[in-house]
PDB file of C-alpha atoms in Angstrom:
ATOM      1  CA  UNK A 940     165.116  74.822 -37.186  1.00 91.00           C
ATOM      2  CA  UNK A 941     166.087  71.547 -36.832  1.00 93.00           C
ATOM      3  CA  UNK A 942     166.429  69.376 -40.298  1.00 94.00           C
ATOM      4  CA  UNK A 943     165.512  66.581 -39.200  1.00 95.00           C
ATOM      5  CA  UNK A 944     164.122  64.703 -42.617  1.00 94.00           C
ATOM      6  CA  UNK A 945     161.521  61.963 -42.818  1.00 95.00           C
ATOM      7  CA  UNK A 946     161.973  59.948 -40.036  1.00 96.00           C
ATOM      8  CA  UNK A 947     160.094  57.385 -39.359  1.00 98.00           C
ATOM      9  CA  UNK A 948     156.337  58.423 -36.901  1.00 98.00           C
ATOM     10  CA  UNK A 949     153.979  56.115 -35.554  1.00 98.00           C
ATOM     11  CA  UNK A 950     150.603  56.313 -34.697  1.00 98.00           C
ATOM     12  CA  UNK A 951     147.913  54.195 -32.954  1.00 98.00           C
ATOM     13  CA  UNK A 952     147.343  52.640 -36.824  1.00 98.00           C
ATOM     14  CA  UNK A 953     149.683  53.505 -39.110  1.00 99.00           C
ATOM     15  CA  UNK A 954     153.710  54.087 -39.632  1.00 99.00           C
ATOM     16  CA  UNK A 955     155.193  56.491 -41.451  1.00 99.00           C
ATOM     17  CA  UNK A 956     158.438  56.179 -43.210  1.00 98.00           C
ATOM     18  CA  UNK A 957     160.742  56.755 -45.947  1.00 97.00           C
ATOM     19  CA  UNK A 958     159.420  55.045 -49.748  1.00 95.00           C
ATOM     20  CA  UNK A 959     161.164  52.371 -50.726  1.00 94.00           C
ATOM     21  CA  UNK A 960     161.555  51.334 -54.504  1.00 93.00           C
ATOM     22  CA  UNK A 961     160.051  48.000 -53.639  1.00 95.00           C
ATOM     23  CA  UNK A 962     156.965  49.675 -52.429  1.00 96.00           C
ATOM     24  CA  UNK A 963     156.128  50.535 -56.112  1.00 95.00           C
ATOM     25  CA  UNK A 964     153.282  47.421 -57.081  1.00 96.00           C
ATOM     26  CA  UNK A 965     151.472  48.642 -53.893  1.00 95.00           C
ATOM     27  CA  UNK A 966     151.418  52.332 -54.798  1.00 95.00           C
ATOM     28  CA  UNK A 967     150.787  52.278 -58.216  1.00 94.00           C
ATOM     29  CA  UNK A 968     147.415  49.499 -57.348  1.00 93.00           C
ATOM     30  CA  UNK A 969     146.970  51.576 -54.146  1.00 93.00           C
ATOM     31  CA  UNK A 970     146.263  54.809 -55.698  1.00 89.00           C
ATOM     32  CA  UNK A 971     148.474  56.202 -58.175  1.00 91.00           C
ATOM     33  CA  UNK A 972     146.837  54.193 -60.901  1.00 90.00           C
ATOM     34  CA  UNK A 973     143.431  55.325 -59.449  1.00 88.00           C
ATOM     35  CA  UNK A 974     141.305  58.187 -61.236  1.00 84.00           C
ATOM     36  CA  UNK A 975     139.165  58.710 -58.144  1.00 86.00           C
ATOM     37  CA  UNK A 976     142.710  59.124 -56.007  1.00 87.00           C
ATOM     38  CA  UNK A 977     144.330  61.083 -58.659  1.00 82.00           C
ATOM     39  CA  UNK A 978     141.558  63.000 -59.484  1.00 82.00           C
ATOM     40  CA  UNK A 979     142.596  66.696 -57.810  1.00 79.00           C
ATOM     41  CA  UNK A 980     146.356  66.036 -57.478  1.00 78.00           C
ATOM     42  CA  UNK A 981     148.880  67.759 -59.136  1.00 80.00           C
ATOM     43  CA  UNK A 982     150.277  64.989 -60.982  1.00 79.00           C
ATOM     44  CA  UNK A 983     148.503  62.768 -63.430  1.00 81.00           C
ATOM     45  CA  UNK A 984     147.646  59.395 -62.368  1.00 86.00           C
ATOM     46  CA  UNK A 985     150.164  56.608 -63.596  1.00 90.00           C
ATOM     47  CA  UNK A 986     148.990  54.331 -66.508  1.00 91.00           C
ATOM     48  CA  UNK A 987     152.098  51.976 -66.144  1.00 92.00           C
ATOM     49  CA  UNK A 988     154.146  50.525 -63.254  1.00 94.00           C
ATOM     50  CA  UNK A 989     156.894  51.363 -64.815  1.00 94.00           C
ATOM     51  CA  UNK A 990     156.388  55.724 -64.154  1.00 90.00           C
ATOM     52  CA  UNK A 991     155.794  54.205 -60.332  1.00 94.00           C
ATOM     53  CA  UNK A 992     159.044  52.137 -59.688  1.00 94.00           C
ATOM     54  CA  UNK A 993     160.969  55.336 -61.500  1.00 94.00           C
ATOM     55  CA  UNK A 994     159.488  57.526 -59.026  1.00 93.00           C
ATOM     56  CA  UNK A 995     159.645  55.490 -55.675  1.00 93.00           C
ATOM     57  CA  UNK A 996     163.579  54.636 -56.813  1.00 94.00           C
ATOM     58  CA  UNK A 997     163.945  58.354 -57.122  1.00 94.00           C
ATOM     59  CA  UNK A 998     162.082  59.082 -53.540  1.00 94.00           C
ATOM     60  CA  UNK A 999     164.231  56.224 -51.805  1.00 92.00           C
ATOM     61  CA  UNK A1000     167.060  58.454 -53.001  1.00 92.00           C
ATOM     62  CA  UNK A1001     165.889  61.569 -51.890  1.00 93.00           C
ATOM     63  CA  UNK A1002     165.089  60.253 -48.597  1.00 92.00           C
ATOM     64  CA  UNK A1003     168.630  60.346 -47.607  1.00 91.00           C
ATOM     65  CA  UNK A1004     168.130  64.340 -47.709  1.00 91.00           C
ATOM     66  CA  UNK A1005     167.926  65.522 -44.078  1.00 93.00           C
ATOM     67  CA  UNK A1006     165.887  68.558 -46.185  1.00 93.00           C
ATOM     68  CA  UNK A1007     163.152  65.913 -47.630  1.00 94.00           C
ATOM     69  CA  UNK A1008     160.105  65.221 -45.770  1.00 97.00           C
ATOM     70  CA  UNK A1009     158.103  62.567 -47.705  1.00 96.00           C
ATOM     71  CA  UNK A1010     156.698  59.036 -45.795  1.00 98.00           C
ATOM     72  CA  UNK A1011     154.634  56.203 -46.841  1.00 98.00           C
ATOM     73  CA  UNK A1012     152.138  56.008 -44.975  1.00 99.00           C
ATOM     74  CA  UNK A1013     151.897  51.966 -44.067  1.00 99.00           C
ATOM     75  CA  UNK A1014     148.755  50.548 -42.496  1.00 98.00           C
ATOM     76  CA  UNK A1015     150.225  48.610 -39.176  1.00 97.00           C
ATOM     77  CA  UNK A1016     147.955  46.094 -39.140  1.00 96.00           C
ATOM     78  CA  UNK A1017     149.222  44.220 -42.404  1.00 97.00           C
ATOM     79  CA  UNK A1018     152.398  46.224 -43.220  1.00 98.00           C
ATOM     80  CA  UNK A1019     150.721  47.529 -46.815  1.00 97.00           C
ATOM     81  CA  UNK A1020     151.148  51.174 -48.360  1.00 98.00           C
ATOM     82  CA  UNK A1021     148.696  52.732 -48.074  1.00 98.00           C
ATOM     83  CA  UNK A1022     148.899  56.395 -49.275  1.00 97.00           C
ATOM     84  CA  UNK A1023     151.413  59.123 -49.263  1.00 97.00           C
ATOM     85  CA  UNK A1024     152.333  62.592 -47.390  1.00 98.00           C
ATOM     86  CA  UNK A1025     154.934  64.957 -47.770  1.00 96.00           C
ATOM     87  CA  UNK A1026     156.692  68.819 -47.699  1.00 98.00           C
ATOM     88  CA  UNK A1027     156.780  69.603 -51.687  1.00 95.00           C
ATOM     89  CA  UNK A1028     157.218  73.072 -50.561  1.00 95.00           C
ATOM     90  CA  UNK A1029     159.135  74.525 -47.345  1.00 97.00           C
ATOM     91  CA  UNK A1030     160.594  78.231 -46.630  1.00 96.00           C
ATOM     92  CA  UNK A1031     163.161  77.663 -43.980  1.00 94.00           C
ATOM     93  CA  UNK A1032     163.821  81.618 -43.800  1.00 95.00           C
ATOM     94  CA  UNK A1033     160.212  81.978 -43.210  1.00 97.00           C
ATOM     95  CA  UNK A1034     159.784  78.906 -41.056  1.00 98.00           C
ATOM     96  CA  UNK A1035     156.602  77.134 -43.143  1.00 98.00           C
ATOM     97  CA  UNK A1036     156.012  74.124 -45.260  1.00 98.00           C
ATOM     98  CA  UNK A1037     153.153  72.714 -47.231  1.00 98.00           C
ATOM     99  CA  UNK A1038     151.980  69.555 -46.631  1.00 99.00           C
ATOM    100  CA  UNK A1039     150.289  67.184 -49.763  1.00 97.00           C
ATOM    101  CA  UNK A1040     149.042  64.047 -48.832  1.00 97.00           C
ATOM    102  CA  UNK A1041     147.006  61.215 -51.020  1.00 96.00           C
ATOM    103  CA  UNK A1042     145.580  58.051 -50.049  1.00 96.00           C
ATOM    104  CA  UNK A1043     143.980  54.613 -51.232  1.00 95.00           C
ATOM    105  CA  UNK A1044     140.329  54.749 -51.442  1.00 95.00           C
ATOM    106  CA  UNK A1045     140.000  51.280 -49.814  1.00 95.00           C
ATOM    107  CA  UNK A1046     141.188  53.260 -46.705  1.00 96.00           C
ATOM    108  CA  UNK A1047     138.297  56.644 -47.109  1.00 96.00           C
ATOM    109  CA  UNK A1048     136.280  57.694 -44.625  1.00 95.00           C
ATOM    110  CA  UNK A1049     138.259  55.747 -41.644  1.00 97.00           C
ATOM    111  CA  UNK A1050     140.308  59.093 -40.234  1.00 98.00           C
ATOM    112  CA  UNK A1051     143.184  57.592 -41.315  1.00 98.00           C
ATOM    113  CA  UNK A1052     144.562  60.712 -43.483  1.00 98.00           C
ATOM    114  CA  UNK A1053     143.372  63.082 -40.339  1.00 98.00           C
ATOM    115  CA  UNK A1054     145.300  60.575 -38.095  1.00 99.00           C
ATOM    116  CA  UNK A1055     148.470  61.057 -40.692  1.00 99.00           C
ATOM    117  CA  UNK A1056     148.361  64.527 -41.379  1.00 99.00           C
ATOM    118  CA  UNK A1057     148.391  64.983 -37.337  1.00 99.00           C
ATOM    119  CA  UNK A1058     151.416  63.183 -36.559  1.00 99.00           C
ATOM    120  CA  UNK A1059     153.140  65.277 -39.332  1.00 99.00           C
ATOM    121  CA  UNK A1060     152.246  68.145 -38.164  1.00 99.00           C
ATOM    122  CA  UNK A1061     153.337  67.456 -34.521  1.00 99.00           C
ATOM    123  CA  UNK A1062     156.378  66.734 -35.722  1.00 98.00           C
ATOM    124  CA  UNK A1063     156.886  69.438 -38.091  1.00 99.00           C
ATOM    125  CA  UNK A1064     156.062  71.916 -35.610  1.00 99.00           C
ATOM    126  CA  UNK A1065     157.129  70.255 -32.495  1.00 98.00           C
ATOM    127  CA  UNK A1066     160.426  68.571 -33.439  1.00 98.00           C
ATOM    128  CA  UNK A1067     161.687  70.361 -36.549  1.00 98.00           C
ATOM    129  CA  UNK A1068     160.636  73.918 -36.222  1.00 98.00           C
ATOM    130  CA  UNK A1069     158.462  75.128 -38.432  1.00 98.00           C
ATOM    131  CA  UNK A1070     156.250  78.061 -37.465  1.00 98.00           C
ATOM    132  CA  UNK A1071     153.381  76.986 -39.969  1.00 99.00           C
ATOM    133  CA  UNK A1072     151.873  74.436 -41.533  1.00 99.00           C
ATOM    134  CA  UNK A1073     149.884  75.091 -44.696  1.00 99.00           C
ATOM    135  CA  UNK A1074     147.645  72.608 -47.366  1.00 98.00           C
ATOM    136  CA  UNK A1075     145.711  73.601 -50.121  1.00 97.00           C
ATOM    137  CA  UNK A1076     143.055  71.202 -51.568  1.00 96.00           C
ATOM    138  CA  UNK A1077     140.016  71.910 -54.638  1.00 94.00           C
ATOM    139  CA  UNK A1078     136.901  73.539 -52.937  1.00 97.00           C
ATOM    140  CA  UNK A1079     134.951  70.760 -54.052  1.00 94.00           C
ATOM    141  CA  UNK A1080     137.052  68.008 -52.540  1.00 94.00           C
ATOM    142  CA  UNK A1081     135.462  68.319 -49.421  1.00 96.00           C
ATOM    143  CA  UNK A1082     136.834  65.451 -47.670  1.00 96.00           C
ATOM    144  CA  UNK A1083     140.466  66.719 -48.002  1.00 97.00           C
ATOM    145  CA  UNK A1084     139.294  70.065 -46.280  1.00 98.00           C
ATOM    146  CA  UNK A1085     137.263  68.260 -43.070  1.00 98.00           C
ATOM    147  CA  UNK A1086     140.992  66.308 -42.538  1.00 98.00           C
ATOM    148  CA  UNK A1087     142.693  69.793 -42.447  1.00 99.00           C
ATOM    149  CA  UNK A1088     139.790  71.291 -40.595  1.00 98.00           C
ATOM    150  CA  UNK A1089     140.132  67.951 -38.151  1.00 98.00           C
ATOM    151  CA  UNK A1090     143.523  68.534 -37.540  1.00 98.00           C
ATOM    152  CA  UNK A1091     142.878  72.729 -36.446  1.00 98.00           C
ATOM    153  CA  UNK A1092     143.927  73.927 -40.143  1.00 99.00           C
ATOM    154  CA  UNK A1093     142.001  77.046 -40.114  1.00 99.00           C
ATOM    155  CA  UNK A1094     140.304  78.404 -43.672  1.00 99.00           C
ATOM    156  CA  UNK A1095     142.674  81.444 -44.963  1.00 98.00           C
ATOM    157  CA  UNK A1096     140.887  82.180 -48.669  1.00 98.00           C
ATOM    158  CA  UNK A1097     140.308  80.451 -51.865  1.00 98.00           C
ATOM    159  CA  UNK A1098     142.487  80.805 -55.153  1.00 97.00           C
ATOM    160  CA  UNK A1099     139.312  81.578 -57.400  1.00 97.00           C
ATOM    161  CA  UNK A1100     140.429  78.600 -60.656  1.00 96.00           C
ATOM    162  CA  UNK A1101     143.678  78.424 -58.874  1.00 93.00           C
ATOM    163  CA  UNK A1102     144.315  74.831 -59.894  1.00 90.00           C
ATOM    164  CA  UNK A1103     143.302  72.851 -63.634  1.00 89.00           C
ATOM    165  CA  UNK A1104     142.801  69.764 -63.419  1.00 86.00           C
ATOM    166  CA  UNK A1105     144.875  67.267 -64.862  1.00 81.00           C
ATOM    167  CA  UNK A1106     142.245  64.639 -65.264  1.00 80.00           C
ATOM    168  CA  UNK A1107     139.611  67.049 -66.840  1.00 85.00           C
ATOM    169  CA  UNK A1108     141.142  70.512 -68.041  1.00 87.00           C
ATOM    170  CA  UNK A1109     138.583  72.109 -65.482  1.00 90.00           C
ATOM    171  CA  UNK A1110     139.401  75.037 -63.622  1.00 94.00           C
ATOM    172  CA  UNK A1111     138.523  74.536 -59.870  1.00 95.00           C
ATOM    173  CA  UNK A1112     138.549  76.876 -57.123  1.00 97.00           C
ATOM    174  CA  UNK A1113     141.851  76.320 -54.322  1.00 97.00           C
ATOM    175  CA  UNK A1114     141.125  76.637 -50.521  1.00 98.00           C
ATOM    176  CA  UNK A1115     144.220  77.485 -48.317  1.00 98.00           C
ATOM    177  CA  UNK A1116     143.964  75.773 -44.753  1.00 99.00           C
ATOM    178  CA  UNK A1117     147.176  76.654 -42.408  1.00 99.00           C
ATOM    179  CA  UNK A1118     148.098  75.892 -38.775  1.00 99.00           C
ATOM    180  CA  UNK A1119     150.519  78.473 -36.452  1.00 99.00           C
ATOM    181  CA  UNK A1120     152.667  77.256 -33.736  1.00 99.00           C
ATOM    182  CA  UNK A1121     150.705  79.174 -31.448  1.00 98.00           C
ATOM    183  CA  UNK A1122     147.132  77.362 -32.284  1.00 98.00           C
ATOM    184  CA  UNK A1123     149.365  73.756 -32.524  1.00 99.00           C
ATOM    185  CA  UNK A1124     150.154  74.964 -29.040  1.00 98.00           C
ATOM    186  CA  UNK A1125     147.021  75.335 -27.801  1.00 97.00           C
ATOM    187  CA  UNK A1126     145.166  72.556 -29.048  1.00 96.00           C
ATOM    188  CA  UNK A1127     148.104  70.451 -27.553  1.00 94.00           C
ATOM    189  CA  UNK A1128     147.599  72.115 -24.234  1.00 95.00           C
ATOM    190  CA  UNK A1129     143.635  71.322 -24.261  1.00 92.00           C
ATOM    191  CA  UNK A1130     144.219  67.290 -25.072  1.00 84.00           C
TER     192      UNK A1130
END
């Protein structure tokens, strides 16, 4: 394994690179503030700027860890934050790491998470080692599962109310999507 940490990818649209503190006004109007964003996330959306520039001062900080993994995902064209993906979880024994991801609703339904989500993954399996790549997301949020799906995540079972709901209370249903070297492999070989 090679710890690498979150260095900065590029793809046809987008960049992705370490937070910044100063990125905070975009984030928190981008889609931390949003209910519709926020909505099946693990954190509760932010009600005040000030929980946002706490946070991104914190992940600018944490970014100097060659163990962190975490980029803003910045929309080329304009140079605006956009969304958000990241490792919150990694075995480096084991060789895996979960991938989380969240992005600004002005930017839906354009393939712009699937086009994130696969540069992360090339270079989580490709340059830094890992020998899996795994995502969870609510049964019902759809979308998140056709990016996984997208990017050759294949379906390995649902956590039956595996996940409350910070915005409701409601117990939802957890699908776990995971890619292996092996599959990364092959789908590289066929492009």
């Amino acid at each position: 394994m090679n710890q690498l940490g979150s260095r900065v990818l590029t793809t046809q649209r987008l960049i992705l690179r370490p937070f910044r503190a100063t990125d905070a006004e975009q984030a928190f109007s981008g889609w931390m503030s949003d209910p519709a964003v926020t909505k099946y996330l693990t954190w509760e959306r932010h009600e005040s700027i000030f929980l946002t520039r706490q946070l991104l001062a914190a992940w600018e900080q944490e970014a100097k860890l060659l163990t962190t993994y975490h980029w803003a995902i910045v929309w080329r064209e304009t140079g605006v934050v956009i969304g958000d993906i990241s490792v919150p979880t990694a075995d480096m024994r084991s060789q895996w790491a979960e991938v989380a991801y969240c992005l600004s609703r002005a930017f839906w339904g354009r393939g712009i998470m699937t086009e994130a989500l696969s540069a992360v993954i090339d270079f989580l399996i490709g340059k830094v080692g890992f020998l899996r790549i795994e995502a969870k997301h609510a049964t019902e949020n759809v979308a998140s599962g056709r990016v996984m799906e997208k990017c050759g995540m294949q379906l390995e079972g649902v956590l039956r109310k595996g996940h409350r709901l910070l915005s409701t209370g409601e117990l939802v249903d957890i699908a776990i999507r995971a890619i292996l070297r092996e599959e990364w492999e092959a789908r590289k070989a066929q492009q």
